[in-house]
Amino acid sequence: MSPKPMARPGGRSARVQASVHAAVRELEAEQGRAALTVPLVAARAGVTPSTIYRRWGDLQELLSDVAVERLRPDTEPADHGGLRADLTAWAEQFLDEMSSTAGRAYIRDALLGDPDGGNAGQCSAYAAAQVDLVLDRARERGENGAGGAPARDAVMDHVVAPIMYRILFRPEGLSAAYARELVERTLDGLPD
Amino acid sequence: MSPKPMARPGGRSARVQASVHAAVRELEAEQGRAALTVPLVAARAGVTPSTIYRRWGDLQELLSDVAVERLRPDTEPADHGGLRADLTAWAEQFLDEMSSTAGRAYIRDALLGDPDGGNAGQCSAYAAAQVDLVLDRARERGENGAGGAPARDAVMDHVVAPIMYRILFRPEGLSAAYARELVERTLDGLPD
DNA sequence: TCGCTTAACGCAAAGGGATTGCTTTTACTC
DNA sequence: GAGTAAAAGCAATCCCTTTGCGTTAAGCGA
């Protein structure tokens, strides 16, 4: 639900959406998240507050939309020539980005103003798509170490989920080594 | 940070805290979460709004505190005579409680108004303590199936984390069978 | 291309939640 | 039992939120 289905996706609506999102990003960079306010964002975007309230309903839902956009991967997982190297590198980068101060804030915002869970689902879909790219590449290479490449959901359950759980619930002591261990155990133990 | 460290834990402060928490629970049951408001809670608790703002800073932080209290396990994991049965039963119950409508709401609230992550850490600590009880019992029995009982963190990473991840990010299609599978793979595959 | 329909936006007012300085109460300490 | 300071009460102010109504403009069919 990141690109919210607009009944009227044409010119003006699209312009308003773009300028409001831009205003959020600018003000967040300039004054910090805590200072954000619907009237403030509206003023910067050249829009009236009621427009934002009617379209997004809430500051948190607006921030959730913006956060999901920023969590969208902007690059494909790098190719290191093998499944293990690819997955390890991707997991390390994923943990690094997500556990940063900014990453945490975006995750929280994305989960926050998300009544139907659509934005959260989008986040998960982004990660799943990245994982799929890595796994597909391995299959194309014909890799069959230890019973073939793991299933997409196995990686989501045993690599992505633990990382996100620790970021959200155990904010201390996260390192690239942890991501490496998770990948190792998923590829070696290969449950299923 | 659920029992917030009070510089002055004595009589009046404790009474205020108790009556405010009680007011939140009552009003939530009567009028639903969406209707909650600091002035409303304050009135029910027989307190002025400024008291709540000064102590909790925010409605969300107050709700976060109350949510953590409600996420505290009120019973020890049942003893089914063996590690596998114990862990399976606990995981099924955990998933069931956490994925309910109420459970989801509490998890969200707990994560929400939680600047320092203290409340989220408390939630994780609750689950970890339950897992420890199950694992300790297995060790006392001298169980050594497939290399001994798994480490606490292995269960957190491969059973608890996937469950919480799906609850938060993939709200569709969660079942007791999923919890069972996670336990199976953790006990059998035994990565490390 | 022109007009029709209606979704989306602007405007403005009112209602109420959030914030804060000051006073008063009351735990804790000596 | 007196002193100190944290915590709660009080009250006024600010501005966010909400809502009704008029206006604009996107989508659509003739």
Tab-separated table of N, CA, C and O in Angstrom, chain A residues 84-85 87-89 91-93 95 158-159 163 175-188:
chain	number	residue	atom	x	y	z
A	84	ARG	N	26.577	-18.823	-1.165
A	84	ARG	CA	26.989	-18.504	0.199
A	84	ARG	C	27.529	-17.079	0.299
A	84	ARG	O	27.156	-16.321	1.198
A	85	ALA	N	28.350	-16.721	-0.632
A	85	ALA	CA	28.926	-15.372	-0.608
A	85	ALA	C	27.845	-14.328	-0.854
A	85	ALA	O	27.801	-13.287	-0.185
A	87	LEU	N	24.576	-14.523	-0.313
A	87	LEU	CA	23.614	-14.409	0.790
A	87	LEU	C	24.256	-13.761	2.013
A	87	LEU	O	23.631	-12.947	2.697
A	88	THR	N	25.509	-14.126	2.254
A	88	THR	CA	26.213	-13.529	3.383
A	88	THR	C	26.351	-12.021	3.210
A	88	THR	O	26.045	-11.241	4.121
A	89	ALA	N	26.781	-11.622	2.024
A	89	ALA	CA	26.966	-10.191	1.776
A	89	ALA	C	25.641	-9.452	1.886
A	89	ALA	O	25.567	-8.373	2.490
A	91	ALA	N	22.939	-10.321	3.593
A	91	ALA	CA	22.478	-10.303	4.985
A	91	ALA	C	23.248	-9.273	5.802
A	91	ALA	O	22.670	-8.557	6.621
A	92	GLU	N	24.553	-9.197	5.555
A	92	GLU	CA	25.348	-8.209	6.292
A	92	GLU	C	24.883	-6.794	5.969
A	92	GLU	O	24.733	-5.957	6.851
A	93	GLN	N	24.663	-6.554	4.694
A	93	GLN	CA	24.225	-5.215	4.307
A	93	GLN	C	22.832	-4.917	4.851
A	93	GLN	O	22.554	-3.808	5.334
A	95	LEU	N	21.387	-6.168	7.543
A	95	LEU	CA	21.478	-5.883	8.972
A	95	LEU	C	22.048	-4.496	9.210
A	95	LEU	O	21.557	-3.735	10.045
A	158	HIS	N	14.803	-17.758	8.990
A	158	HIS	CA	16.002	-18.015	9.791
A	158	HIS	C	17.125	-17.007	9.592
A	158	HIS	O	18.143	-17.097	10.263
A	159	VAL	N	16.938	-16.088	8.676
A	159	VAL	CA	17.929	-15.019	8.521
A	159	VAL	C	17.272	-13.655	8.731
A	159	VAL	O	17.668	-12.891	9.622
A	163	ILE	N	17.050	-11.236	12.447
A	163	ILE	CA	17.649	-9.904	12.387
A	163	ILE	C	16.622	-8.849	12.780
A	163	ILE	O	16.882	-7.984	13.626
A	175	SER	N	25.859	-7.286	15.219
A	175	SER	CA	27.065	-7.116	14.419
A	175	SER	C	26.936	-7.909	13.136
A	175	SER	O	26.074	-8.776	12.999
A	176	ALA	N	27.816	-7.592	12.195
A	176	ALA	CA	27.822	-8.326	10.930
A	176	ALA	C	28.064	-9.804	11.173
A	176	ALA	O	27.573	-10.660	10.428
A	177	ALA	N	28.820	-10.117	12.245
A	177	ALA	CA	29.098	-11.521	12.537
A	177	ALA	C	27.800	-12.287	12.793
A	177	ALA	O	27.668	-13.455	12.417
A	178	TYR	N	26.851	-11.631	13.416
A	178	TYR	CA	25.575	-12.292	13.693
A	178	TYR	C	24.869	-12.656	12.392
A	178	TYR	O	24.352	-13.775	12.238
A	179	ALA	N	24.856	-11.736	11.452
A	179	ALA	CA	24.237	-12.031	10.152
A	179	ALA	C	24.945	-13.207	9.485
A	179	ALA	O	24.303	-14.093	8.917
A	180	ARG	N	26.279	-13.208	9.565
A	180	ARG	CA	27.039	-14.320	8.964
A	180	ARG	C	26.650	-15.655	9.588
A	180	ARG	O	26.411	-16.642	8.884
A	181	GLU	N	26.566	-15.669	10.918
A	181	GLU	CA	26.202	-16.919	11.592
A	181	GLU	C	24.840	-17.425	11.133
A	181	GLU	O	24.654	-18.626	10.896
A	182	LEU	N	23.902	-16.515	11.034
A	182	LEU	CA	22.555	-16.938	10.630
A	182	LEU	C	22.576	-17.569	9.244
A	182	LEU	O	21.919	-18.585	9.001
A	183	VAL	N	23.344	-16.971	8.345
A	183	VAL	CA	23.425	-17.518	6.989
A	183	VAL	C	24.107	-18.888	7.016
A	183	VAL	O	23.626	-19.851	6.405
A	184	GLU	N	25.202	-18.974	7.755
A	184	GLU	CA	25.911	-20.248	7.869
A	184	GLU	C	24.960	-21.364	8.284
A	184	GLU	O	24.884	-22.420	7.663
A	185	ARG	N	24.254	-21.119	9.368
A	185	ARG	CA	23.407	-22.164	9.922
A	185	ARG	C	22.245	-22.498	9.003
A	185	ARG	O	21.799	-23.642	8.942
A	186	THR	N	21.762	-21.502	8.293
A	186	THR	CA	20.664	-21.782	7.366
A	186	THR	C	21.151	-22.628	6.199
A	186	THR	O	20.463	-23.552	5.754
A	187	LEU	N	22.345	-22.339	5.712
A	187	LEU	CA	22.860	-23.092	4.573
A	187	LEU	C	23.378	-24.463	4.987
A	187	LEU	O	23.257	-25.426	4.225
A	188	ASP	N	23.941	-24.582	6.165
A	188	ASP	CA	24.524	-25.862	6.586
A	188	ASP	C	23.481	-26.765	7.237
A	188	ASP	O	23.233	-27.869	6.790
